[in-house]
PDB file of C-alpha atoms and ligand atoms in Angstrom:
ATOM      1  CA  MET N   1       0.000   0.000   0.000  1.00 41.00           C
ATOM      2  CA  ALA N   2       2.368   2.669  -1.276  1.00 46.00           C
ATOM      3  CA  VAL N   3       1.325   5.950   0.255  1.00 63.00           C
ATOM      4  CA  GLU N   4       4.089   8.513   0.404  1.00 59.00           C
ATOM      5  CA  PRO N   5       5.144  10.275   3.604  1.00 56.00           C
ATOM      6  CA  VAL N   6       4.791  14.039   3.598  1.00 57.00           C
ATOM      7  CA  VAL N   7       6.861  16.884   4.934  1.00 50.00           C
ATOM      8  CA  TYR N   8       5.529  20.389   5.385  1.00 53.00           C
ATOM      9  CA  GLY N   9       7.803  23.349   5.876  1.00 49.00           C
ATOM     10  CA  ALA N  10      11.555  23.189   5.804  1.00 46.00           C
ATOM     11  CA  SER N  11      12.596  20.067   7.659  1.00 50.00           C
ATOM     12  CA  GLU N  12      15.802  18.143   7.237  1.00 56.00           C
ATOM     13  CA  ARG N  13      14.491  14.929   8.713  1.00 60.00           C
ATOM     14  CA  PRO N  14      12.014  12.729   6.947  1.00 66.00           C
ATOM     15  CA  PRO N  15       8.830  12.345   8.989  1.00 71.00           C
ATOM     16  CA  ARG N  16       9.223   9.429  11.359  1.00 81.00           C
ATOM     17  CA  GLY N  17       5.867   7.722  10.942  1.00 87.00           C
ATOM     18  CA  ASP N  18       5.681   4.316   9.286  1.00 89.00           C
ATOM     19  CA  TYR N  19       3.490   5.016   6.267  1.00 93.00           C
ATOM     20  CA  SER N  20       3.480   1.367   5.190  1.00 93.00           C
ATOM     21  CA  ARG N  21       0.829   0.913   7.885  1.00 92.00           C
ATOM     22  CA  ALA N  22      -1.541   3.374   6.209  1.00 96.00           C
ATOM     23  CA  ALA N  23      -4.551   2.597   4.041  1.00 96.00           C
ATOM     24  CA  ALA N  24      -5.283   4.550   0.858  1.00 96.00           C
ATOM     25  CA  ASP N  25      -6.968   7.305   2.892  1.00 96.00           C
ATOM     26  CA  TYR N  26      -3.823   7.511   5.068  1.00 96.00           C
ATOM     27  CA  THR N  27      -5.558   6.196   8.191  1.00 97.00           C
ATOM     28  CA  CYS N  28      -4.195   3.261  10.159  1.00 97.00           C
ATOM     29  CA  SER N  29      -5.118   1.496  13.348  1.00 97.00           C
ATOM     30  CA  GLN N  30      -3.792   2.896  16.607  1.00 97.00           C
ATOM     31  CA  ASP N  31      -0.789   0.710  17.387  1.00 95.00           C
ATOM     32  CA  TYR N  32      -1.778   0.410  21.012  1.00 98.00           C
ATOM     33  CA  LEU N  33       0.376  -2.609  21.817  1.00 97.00           C
ATOM     34  CA  GLY N  34       3.351  -0.779  20.310  1.00 95.00           C
ATOM     35  CA  TYR N  35       3.378   1.763  23.153  1.00 97.00           C
ATOM     36  CA  THR N  36       6.047   1.061  25.769  1.00 97.00           C
ATOM     37  CA  PRO N  37       5.670   1.861  29.477  1.00 98.00           C
ATOM     38  CA  ALA N  38       8.017   4.807  28.806  1.00 97.00           C
ATOM     39  CA  ASP N  39       5.615   6.100  26.093  1.00 98.00           C
ATOM     40  CA  HIS N  40       2.685   5.989  28.493  1.00 98.00           C
ATOM     41  CA  ASP N  41       4.786   7.736  31.105  1.00 98.00           C
ATOM     42  CA  THR N  42       5.727  10.494  28.646  1.00 98.00           C
ATOM     43  CA  TYR N  43       2.025  11.098  27.975  1.00 98.00           C
ATOM     44  CA  ARG N  44       1.249  11.161  31.698  1.00 98.00           C
ATOM     45  CA  ARG N  45       3.984  13.714  32.378  1.00 98.00           C
ATOM     46  CA  LEU N  46       3.037  15.898  29.398  1.00 98.00           C
ATOM     47  CA  TYR N  47      -0.618  15.864  30.449  1.00 98.00           C
ATOM     48  CA  GLU N  48       0.219  16.697  34.042  1.00 98.00           C
ATOM     49  CA  ARG N  49       2.489  19.599  33.120  1.00 98.00           C
ATOM     50  CA  GLN N  50       0.011  21.079  30.659  1.00 98.00           C
ATOM     51  CA  ALA N  51      -3.080  20.582  32.852  1.00 98.00           C
ATOM     52  CA  ALA N  52      -1.348  22.662  35.530  1.00 98.00           C
ATOM     53  CA  LEU N  53      -1.000  25.578  33.075  1.00 98.00           C
ATOM     54  CA  VAL N  54      -4.360  25.751  31.324  1.00 98.00           C
ATOM     55  CA  HIS N  55      -6.358  27.493  34.066  1.00 98.00           C
ATOM     56  CA  GLY N  56      -6.573  31.189  33.296  1.00 98.00           C
ATOM     57  CA  ARG N  57      -4.928  30.621  29.900  1.00 98.00           C
ATOM     58  CA  ALA N  58      -7.088  28.185  27.920  1.00 98.00           C
ATOM     59  CA  CYS N  59     -10.602  29.215  26.908  1.00 98.00           C
ATOM     60  CA  ASP N  60     -13.563  28.034  28.982  1.00 98.00           C
ATOM     61  CA  LYS N  61     -14.908  25.688  26.308  1.00 98.00           C
ATOM     62  CA  PHE N  62     -11.585  23.870  26.203  1.00 98.00           C
ATOM     63  CA  LEU N  63     -11.460  23.588  29.990  1.00 98.00           C
ATOM     64  CA  GLN N  64     -15.004  22.219  30.084  1.00 98.00           C
ATOM     65  CA  ALA N  65     -14.250  19.564  27.491  1.00 98.00           C
ATOM     66  CA  LEU N  66     -10.761  18.512  28.595  1.00 98.00           C
ATOM     67  CA  PRO N  67     -12.010  15.777  30.976  1.00 98.00           C
ATOM     68  CA  SER N  68     -13.724  14.158  27.966  1.00 97.00           C
ATOM     69  CA  LEU N  69     -10.285  12.967  26.832  1.00 98.00           C
ATOM     70  CA  GLY N  70     -10.556  10.414  29.637  1.00 97.00           C
ATOM     71  CA  VAL N  71      -7.484   8.780  31.184  1.00 97.00           C
ATOM     72  CA  LYS N  72      -4.583  11.076  32.020  1.00 98.00           C
ATOM     73  CA  ASP N  73      -2.023   8.629  33.290  1.00 98.00           C
ATOM     74  CA  HIS N  74      -1.493   6.740  30.038  1.00 98.00           C
ATOM     75  CA  ILE N  75      -2.188   7.160  26.318  1.00 98.00           C
ATOM     76  CA  PRO N  76      -5.945   6.781  25.786  1.00 98.00           C
ATOM     77  CA  ARG N  77      -7.453   4.339  23.328  1.00 98.00           C
ATOM     78  CA  PHE N  78      -8.951   6.319  20.455  1.00 98.00           C
ATOM     79  CA  GLU N  79     -12.104   4.159  20.478  1.00 98.00           C
ATOM     80  CA  GLU N  80     -12.800   5.205  24.056  1.00 98.00           C
ATOM     81  CA  ILE N  81     -12.613   8.875  23.097  1.00 98.00           C
ATOM     82  CA  ASN N  82     -14.907   8.218  20.144  1.00 98.00           C
ATOM     83  CA  ASP N  83     -17.469   6.631  22.468  1.00 98.00           C
ATOM     84  CA  ARG N  84     -17.893  10.115  23.970  1.00 98.00           C
ATOM     85  CA  LEU N  85     -17.059  12.322  20.960  1.00 98.00           C
ATOM     86  CA  TYR N  86     -19.371  10.785  18.387  1.00 98.00           C
ATOM     87  CA  PRO N  87     -22.530  11.182  20.506  1.00 98.00           C
ATOM     88  CA  ALA N  88     -21.501  14.784  21.329  1.00 98.00           C
ATOM     89  CA  THR N  89     -20.863  16.227  17.844  1.00 98.00           C
ATOM     90  CA  HIS N  90     -20.780  13.317  15.385  1.00 98.00           C
ATOM     91  CA  TRP N  91     -17.022  13.708  15.049  1.00 98.00           C
ATOM     92  CA  GLN N  92     -14.580  10.794  15.295  1.00 98.00           C
ATOM     93  CA  ILE N  93     -10.830  10.642  15.621  1.00 98.00           C
ATOM     94  CA  VAL N  94      -8.883   8.331  13.313  1.00 98.00           C
ATOM     95  CA  ALA N  95      -5.261   7.220  13.671  1.00 98.00           C
ATOM     96  CA  VAL N  96      -2.634   8.281  11.107  1.00 97.00           C
ATOM     97  CA  PRO N  97       1.122   7.589  10.940  1.00 96.00           C
ATOM     98  CA  GLY N  98       1.970  11.324  10.910  1.00 95.00           C
ATOM     99  CA  LEU N  99       1.342  14.342   8.682  1.00 93.00           C
ATOM    100  CA  ILE N 100      -0.724  13.503   5.631  1.00 94.00           C
ATOM    101  CA  PRO N 101      -1.140  15.294   2.276  1.00 95.00           C
ATOM    102  CA  GLU N 102      -3.652  18.066   1.772  1.00 96.00           C
ATOM    103  CA  VAL N 103      -6.402  16.270  -0.103  1.00 97.00           C
ATOM    104  CA  PRO N 104      -6.703  13.245   2.218  1.00 97.00           C
ATOM    105  CA  PHE N 105      -6.499  15.639   5.185  1.00 98.00           C
ATOM    106  CA  PHE N 106      -9.288  17.884   3.896  1.00 98.00           C
ATOM    107  CA  THR N 107     -11.372  14.829   2.940  1.00 98.00           C
ATOM    108  CA  LEU N 108     -11.204  13.440   6.472  1.00 98.00           C
ATOM    109  CA  LEU N 109     -12.213  16.790   8.000  1.00 98.00           C
ATOM    110  CA  ALA N 110     -15.059  17.202   5.516  1.00 98.00           C
ATOM    111  CA  ASN N 111     -16.319  13.813   6.767  1.00 98.00           C
ATOM    112  CA  ARG N 112     -15.994  14.882  10.426  1.00 98.00           C
ATOM    113  CA  LYS N 113     -12.950  12.698  11.012  1.00 98.00           C
ATOM    114  CA  PHE N 114      -9.934  14.217  12.732  1.00 98.00           C
ATOM    115  CA  PRO N 115      -6.581  12.547  12.018  1.00 98.00           C
ATOM    116  CA  VAL N 116      -4.538  11.885  15.161  1.00 98.00           C
ATOM    117  CA  THR N 117      -0.891  10.820  14.947  1.00 97.00           C
ATOM    118  CA  ASP N 118      -0.583   7.661  17.028  1.00 97.00           C
ATOM    119  CA  TRP N 119       3.090   7.806  18.091  1.00 97.00           C
ATOM    120  CA  ILE N 120       4.491   9.866  20.964  1.00 97.00           C
ATOM    121  CA  ARG N 121       7.630  11.991  21.166  1.00 96.00           C
ATOM    122  CA  THR N 122      10.828  10.766  22.803  1.00 95.00           C
ATOM    123  CA  PRO N 123      11.763  12.014  26.292  1.00 94.00           C
ATOM    124  CA  LYS N 124      14.408  14.254  24.643  1.00 93.00           C
ATOM    125  CA  GLU N 125      11.607  16.113  22.885  1.00 94.00           C
ATOM    126  CA  PHE N 126       9.651  16.645  26.085  1.00 94.00           C
ATOM    127  CA  ASP N 127       9.788  20.431  25.801  1.00 91.00           C
ATOM    128  CA  TYR N 128       9.646  20.904  22.055  1.00 88.00           C
ATOM    129  CA  ILE N 129       8.730  18.871  19.000  1.00 89.00           C
ATOM    130  CA  VAL N 130       8.301  20.118  15.424  1.00 84.00           C
ATOM    131  CA  GLU N 131       5.991  17.372  14.153  1.00 91.00           C
ATOM    132  CA  PRO N 132       2.610  16.758  15.724  1.00 95.00           C
ATOM    133  CA  ASP N 133       2.506  13.679  17.969  1.00 97.00           C
ATOM    134  CA  VAL N 134      -0.328  11.984  19.838  1.00 98.00           C
ATOM    135  CA  PHE N 135      -0.086  14.429  22.742  1.00 98.00           C
ATOM    136  CA  HIS N 136      -0.361  17.529  20.555  1.00 98.00           C
ATOM    137  CA  ASP N 137      -3.195  16.048  18.545  1.00 98.00           C
ATOM    138  CA  LEU N 138      -5.247  14.768  21.488  1.00 98.00           C
ATOM    139  CA  PHE N 139      -4.645  17.432  24.103  1.00 98.00           C
ATOM    140  CA  GLY N 140      -4.488  20.333  21.646  1.00 98.00           C
ATOM    141  CA  HIS N 141      -7.166  19.516  19.102  1.00 98.00           C
ATOM    142  CA  VAL N 142      -9.676  17.024  20.435  1.00 98.00           C
ATOM    143  CA  PRO N 143     -11.340  18.866  23.362  1.00 98.00           C
ATOM    144  CA  LEU N 144     -12.784  21.582  21.111  1.00 98.00           C
ATOM    145  CA  LEU N 145     -14.212  18.965  18.743  1.00 98.00           C
ATOM    146  CA  PHE N 146     -16.723  18.463  21.570  1.00 98.00           C
ATOM    147  CA  ASN N 147     -17.975  22.030  20.960  1.00 98.00           C
ATOM    148  CA  PRO N 148     -20.734  22.054  18.311  1.00 98.00           C
ATOM    149  CA  VAL N 149     -19.826  25.386  16.695  1.00 98.00           C
ATOM    150  CA  PHE N 150     -16.102  24.705  16.556  1.00 98.00           C
ATOM    151  CA  ALA N 151     -16.826  21.183  15.284  1.00 98.00           C
ATOM    152  CA  ASP N 152     -18.845  22.651  12.404  1.00 98.00           C
ATOM    153  CA  TYR N 153     -16.054  25.133  11.650  1.00 98.00           C
ATOM    154  CA  MET N 154     -13.594  22.249  11.281  1.00 98.00           C
ATOM    155  CA  GLN N 155     -15.857  20.463   8.826  1.00 98.00           C
ATOM    156  CA  GLN N 156     -16.339  23.681   6.810  1.00 98.00           C
ATOM    157  CA  TYR N 157     -12.579  24.059   6.763  1.00 98.00           C
ATOM    158  CA  GLY N 158     -12.216  20.593   5.249  1.00 98.00           C
ATOM    159  CA  GLN N 159     -14.787  21.321   2.572  1.00 98.00           C
ATOM    160  CA  GLY N 160     -13.155  24.705   1.922  1.00 98.00           C
ATOM    161  CA  GLY N 161      -9.783  22.958   1.640  1.00 98.00           C
ATOM    162  CA  LEU N 162     -10.994  20.683  -1.146  1.00 98.00           C
ATOM    163  CA  LYS N 163     -12.266  23.761  -2.939  1.00 98.00           C
ATOM    164  CA  ALA N 164      -9.037  25.705  -2.334  1.00 98.00           C
ATOM    165  CA  HIS N 165      -7.074  22.777  -3.742  1.00 98.00           C
ATOM    166  CA  GLY N 166      -8.964  23.109  -7.021  1.00 98.00           C
ATOM    167  CA  LEU N 167      -8.250  26.851  -7.010  1.00 98.00           C
ATOM    168  CA  GLY N 168      -4.521  26.584  -6.260  1.00 97.00           C
ATOM    169  CA  SER N 169      -5.087  28.415  -2.991  1.00 98.00           C
ATOM    170  CA  CYS N 170      -4.109  25.881  -0.341  1.00 97.00           C
ATOM    171  CA  GLU N 171      -1.262  27.994   0.963  1.00 96.00           C
ATOM    172  CA  LEU N 172      -3.561  30.949   1.638  1.00 98.00           C
ATOM    173  CA  LEU N 173      -6.085  28.679   3.335  1.00 98.00           C
ATOM    174  CA  SER N 174      -3.383  26.996   5.408  1.00 97.00           C
ATOM    175  CA  ARG N 175      -2.639  30.373   6.991  1.00 97.00           C
ATOM    176  CA  LEU N 176      -6.215  30.461   8.236  1.00 98.00           C
ATOM    177  CA  TYR N 177      -5.698  27.036   9.839  1.00 98.00           C
ATOM    178  CA  TRP N 178      -2.452  28.177  11.369  1.00 97.00           C
ATOM    179  CA  TYR N 179      -3.792  31.406  12.880  1.00 98.00           C
ATOM    180  CA  THR N 180      -7.076  29.886  14.101  1.00 98.00           C
ATOM    181  CA  VAL N 181      -7.001  26.113  14.705  1.00 98.00           C
ATOM    182  CA  GLU N 182      -3.325  26.071  15.736  1.00 98.00           C
ATOM    183  CA  PHE N 183      -2.626  29.509  17.224  1.00 98.00           C
ATOM    184  CA  GLY N 184      -5.959  31.236  17.767  1.00 98.00           C
ATOM    185  CA  LEU N 185      -6.837  33.416  20.764  1.00 98.00           C
ATOM    186  CA  ILE N 186     -10.379  34.186  21.918  1.00 98.00           C
ATOM    187  CA  ARG N 187     -11.694  37.098  23.951  1.00 98.00           C
ATOM    188  CA  GLN N 188     -13.631  36.199  27.103  1.00 98.00           C
ATOM    189  CA  ASP N 189     -15.183  38.489  29.714  1.00 97.00           C
ATOM    190  CA  ASP N 190     -12.186  37.757  31.931  1.00 97.00           C
ATOM    191  CA  GLY N 191      -9.509  38.336  29.273  1.00 97.00           C
ATOM    192  CA  GLN N 192      -7.864  36.763  26.234  1.00 98.00           C
ATOM    193  CA  ARG N 193      -7.525  32.992  26.246  1.00 98.00           C
ATOM    194  CA  ALA N 194      -6.055  30.371  23.917  1.00 98.00           C
ATOM    195  CA  TYR N 195      -8.095  28.015  21.758  1.00 98.00           C
ATOM    196  CA  GLY N 196      -5.395  27.043  19.222  1.00 98.00           C
ATOM    197  CA  ALA N 197      -3.901  23.575  19.614  1.00 98.00           C
ATOM    198  CA  GLY N 198      -0.327  24.686  19.017  1.00 97.00           C
ATOM    199  CA  ILE N 199      -0.614  26.991  22.002  1.00 98.00           C
ATOM    200  CA  LEU N 200      -2.619  24.656  24.227  1.00 98.00           C
ATOM    201  CA  SER N 201      -0.171  21.768  23.867  1.00 97.00           C
ATOM    202  CA  SER N 202       2.972  23.873  24.436  1.00 96.00           C
ATOM    203  CA  PRO N 203       4.017  24.912  27.958  1.00 95.00           C
ATOM    204  CA  GLY N 204       6.208  27.755  26.718  1.00 96.00           C
ATOM    205  CA  GLU N 205       3.849  29.190  24.149  1.00 97.00           C
ATOM    206  CA  LEU N 206       0.796  28.946  26.414  1.00 98.00           C
ATOM    207  CA  ARG N 207       2.395  31.339  28.881  1.00 98.00           C
ATOM    208  CA  TYR N 208       3.917  33.521  26.157  1.00 98.00           C
ATOM    209  CA  ALA N 209       0.723  33.819  24.095  1.00 98.00           C
ATOM    210  CA  ILE N 210      -1.302  34.993  27.080  1.00 98.00           C
ATOM    211  CA  GLU N 211       1.223  36.878  29.195  1.00 98.00           C
ATOM    212  CA  SER N 212       4.045  38.224  27.048  1.00 98.00           C
ATOM    213  CA  PRO N 213       3.922  41.867  25.942  1.00 98.00           C
ATOM    214  CA  GLN N 214       5.968  40.932  22.844  1.00 97.00           C
ATOM    215  CA  PRO N 215       3.573  39.500  20.238  1.00 98.00           C
ATOM    216  CA  GLN N 216       0.880  41.542  18.552  1.00 97.00           C
ATOM    217  CA  ARG N 217      -2.695  40.453  19.108  1.00 98.00           C
ATOM    218  CA  LEU N 218      -4.977  41.610  16.312  1.00 98.00           C
ATOM    219  CA  PRO N 219      -8.716  41.144  15.906  1.00 98.00           C
ATOM    220  CA  LEU N 220      -9.515  38.392  13.383  1.00 98.00           C
ATOM    221  CA  ASP N 221      -9.371  39.728   9.813  1.00 98.00           C
ATOM    222  CA  VAL N 222      -9.560  36.861   7.325  1.00 98.00           C
ATOM    223  CA  GLU N 223      -7.913  38.798   4.509  1.00 98.00           C
ATOM    224  CA  ARG N 224      -5.034  39.839   6.729  1.00 98.00           C
ATOM    225  CA  VAL N 225      -4.625  36.270   8.011  1.00 98.00           C
ATOM    226  CA  MET N 226      -4.298  35.019   4.453  1.00 98.00           C
ATOM    227  CA  ARG N 227      -1.619  37.599   3.715  1.00 98.00           C
ATOM    228  CA  THR N 228       0.454  36.788   6.783  1.00 98.00           C
ATOM    229  CA  ARG N 229       3.279  34.247   6.571  1.00 96.00           C
ATOM    230  CA  TYR N 230       3.998  32.115   9.604  1.00 95.00           C
ATOM    231  CA  LYS N 231       6.949  30.554  11.344  1.00 92.00           C
ATOM    232  CA  ILE N 232       6.862  26.924  12.357  1.00 90.00           C
ATOM    233  CA  ASP N 233       9.973  26.953  14.539  1.00 87.00           C
ATOM    234  CA  SER N 234       9.451  29.812  16.987  1.00 92.00           C
ATOM    235  CA  PHE N 235       6.705  31.332  19.112  1.00 95.00           C
ATOM    236  CA  GLN N 236       4.290  33.387  17.037  1.00 97.00           C
ATOM    237  CA  GLN N 237       4.858  37.111  16.612  1.00 97.00           C
ATOM    238  CA  THR N 238       1.240  37.707  15.651  1.00 98.00           C
ATOM    239  CA  TYR N 239      -1.940  36.204  17.082  1.00 98.00           C
ATOM    240  CA  PHE N 240      -5.452  36.826  15.784  1.00 98.00           C
ATOM    241  CA  VAL N 241      -8.188  37.153  18.384  1.00 98.00           C
ATOM    242  CA  ILE N 242     -11.807  36.083  17.858  1.00 98.00           C
ATOM    243  CA  ASP N 243     -14.813  37.136  19.950  1.00 98.00           C
ATOM    244  CA  SER N 244     -16.565  33.760  19.726  1.00 98.00           C
ATOM    245  CA  PHE N 245     -16.564  30.560  17.691  1.00 98.00           C
ATOM    246  CA  GLN N 246     -19.780  31.812  16.107  1.00 98.00           C
ATOM    247  CA  GLN N 247     -17.920  34.899  14.868  1.00 98.00           C
ATOM    248  CA  LEU N 248     -15.176  32.664  13.438  1.00 98.00           C
ATOM    249  CA  PHE N 249     -17.747  30.481  11.712  1.00 98.00           C
ATOM    250  CA  GLU N 250     -19.565  33.460  10.213  1.00 98.00           C
ATOM    251  CA  ALA N 251     -16.416  35.327   9.151  1.00 98.00           C
ATOM    252  CA  THR N 252     -15.266  32.274   7.172  1.00 98.00           C
ATOM    253  CA  ALA N 253     -18.658  31.291   5.727  1.00 98.00           C
ATOM    254  CA  PRO N 254     -18.605  33.455   2.545  1.00 98.00           C
ATOM    255  CA  ASP N 255     -17.243  32.031  -0.698  1.00 98.00           C
ATOM    256  CA  PHE N 256     -13.457  32.524  -0.596  1.00 98.00           C
ATOM    257  CA  THR N 257     -13.010  32.428  -4.385  1.00 98.00           C
ATOM    258  CA  PRO N 258     -12.925  36.242  -4.876  1.00 98.00           C
ATOM    259  CA  LEU N 259     -10.939  36.686  -1.664  1.00 98.00           C
ATOM    260  CA  TYR N 260      -8.183  34.338  -2.896  1.00 98.00           C
ATOM    261  CA  GLU N 261      -7.956  36.334  -6.129  1.00 98.00           C
ATOM    262  CA  ARG N 262      -7.701  39.609  -4.239  1.00 98.00           C
ATOM    263  CA  VAL N 263      -5.119  38.331  -1.753  1.00 98.00           C
ATOM    264  CA  LYS N 264      -2.915  36.995  -4.552  1.00 98.00           C
ATOM    265  CA  GLN N 265      -2.653  40.581  -5.855  1.00 97.00           C
ATOM    266  CA  LEU N 266      -1.624  41.985  -2.468  1.00 97.00           C
ATOM    267  CA  PRO N 267       1.850  41.942  -0.936  1.00 96.00           C
ATOM    268  CA  GLU N 268       2.442  39.313   1.740  1.00 97.00           C
ATOM    269  CA  LEU N 269       3.065  40.350   5.330  1.00 97.00           C
ATOM    270  CA  ALA N 270       5.869  38.912   7.426  1.00 96.00           C
ATOM    271  CA  ALA N 271       5.053  36.883  10.526  1.00 96.00           C
ATOM    272  CA  ASP N 272       5.641  39.978  12.663  1.00 95.00           C
ATOM    273  CA  GLY N 273       3.066  41.859  10.599  1.00 93.00           C
ATOM    274  CA  SER N 274       5.565  44.032   8.715  1.00 92.00           C
ATOM    275  CA  ALA N 275       5.214  44.512   4.977  1.00 89.00           C
TER     276      ALA N 275
HETATM  277  N1  LIG C   1     -16.098  29.717   2.981  1.00 90.50           N
HETATM  278  C1  LIG C   1     -14.898  29.046   2.562  1.00 90.50           C
HETATM  279  C2  LIG C   1     -14.841  28.923   1.028  1.00 90.50           C
HETATM  280  O1  LIG C   1     -15.716  29.262   0.343  1.00 90.50           O
HETATM  281  C3  LIG C   1     -14.801  27.663   3.167  1.00 90.50           C
HETATM  282  C4  LIG C   1     -14.233  27.703   4.535  1.00 90.50           C
HETATM  283  C5  LIG C   1     -15.031  27.764   5.662  1.00 90.50           C
HETATM  284  C6  LIG C   1     -12.876  27.683   4.693  1.00 90.50           C
HETATM  285  C7  LIG C   1     -14.479  27.774   6.911  1.00 90.50           C
HETATM  286  C8  LIG C   1     -12.320  27.700   5.929  1.00 90.50           C
HETATM  287  C9  LIG C   1     -13.122  27.753   7.050  1.00 90.50           C
HETATM  288  O2  LIG C   1     -13.883  28.474   0.508  1.00 90.50           O
HETATM  289 FE1  LIG C   2      -2.030  20.598  15.149  1.00 90.50          FE
END
């Protein structure tokens, strides 16, 4: 079953997942018996560290849903999460060997299936890992799939991705994913909070994104998001802040076809917002 591994961004290493395990849609079964006691311990320690940081930094809807991930002291079985997730929002998580190409990725999302990498980082990568692993994918992404509005946004994103692919606009759309699903902030009555998975699963960036005076925090502006490049190997210099998931859903509902054409005529902005 010859599916090719994928690398996004500038990486010298090939991705480490074993893609020979993947079916044609890039999904595989969670290799549960392949986890060592050390793997389960890594998950337990990552969960414990991050759970101690989320209060006052993660948005309320994330905090409400976090217990739905279930066990904290070892890597959960994906089926057990699905037993709670599917009844909540008709989403399911599916195992993948690592990053997957755009079209299979968008197709899964459009079918309300979220791909979760099944392997976990090594202890050396405890503080920082470039590729998504099972901790990033579960802790960062899955709790908000329990929220009906965010869950619908993710499906719309998948459908929009298939359309963007046909329009040669995947790079512009990927910036929307980056600045919302991965690094989004949301305004609450008690202050700005994180909802993006890249922030929520990172101890350093969770504190930085909420507390540091350094980055700029701009109100969500879809056109500006699409013009703004991003860095995959440092904390963000720009965050975009939404007022609610409903606002995010509505701001991204219009047909992007004319927007892509307009943005392609405009100069790009650097990750720090400069021209
Ligand atoms: N409205 C977008 C389009 O027409 C689809 C989309 C929705 C993309 C939500 C991202 C997020 O392409
Ligand atoms: Fe992610």
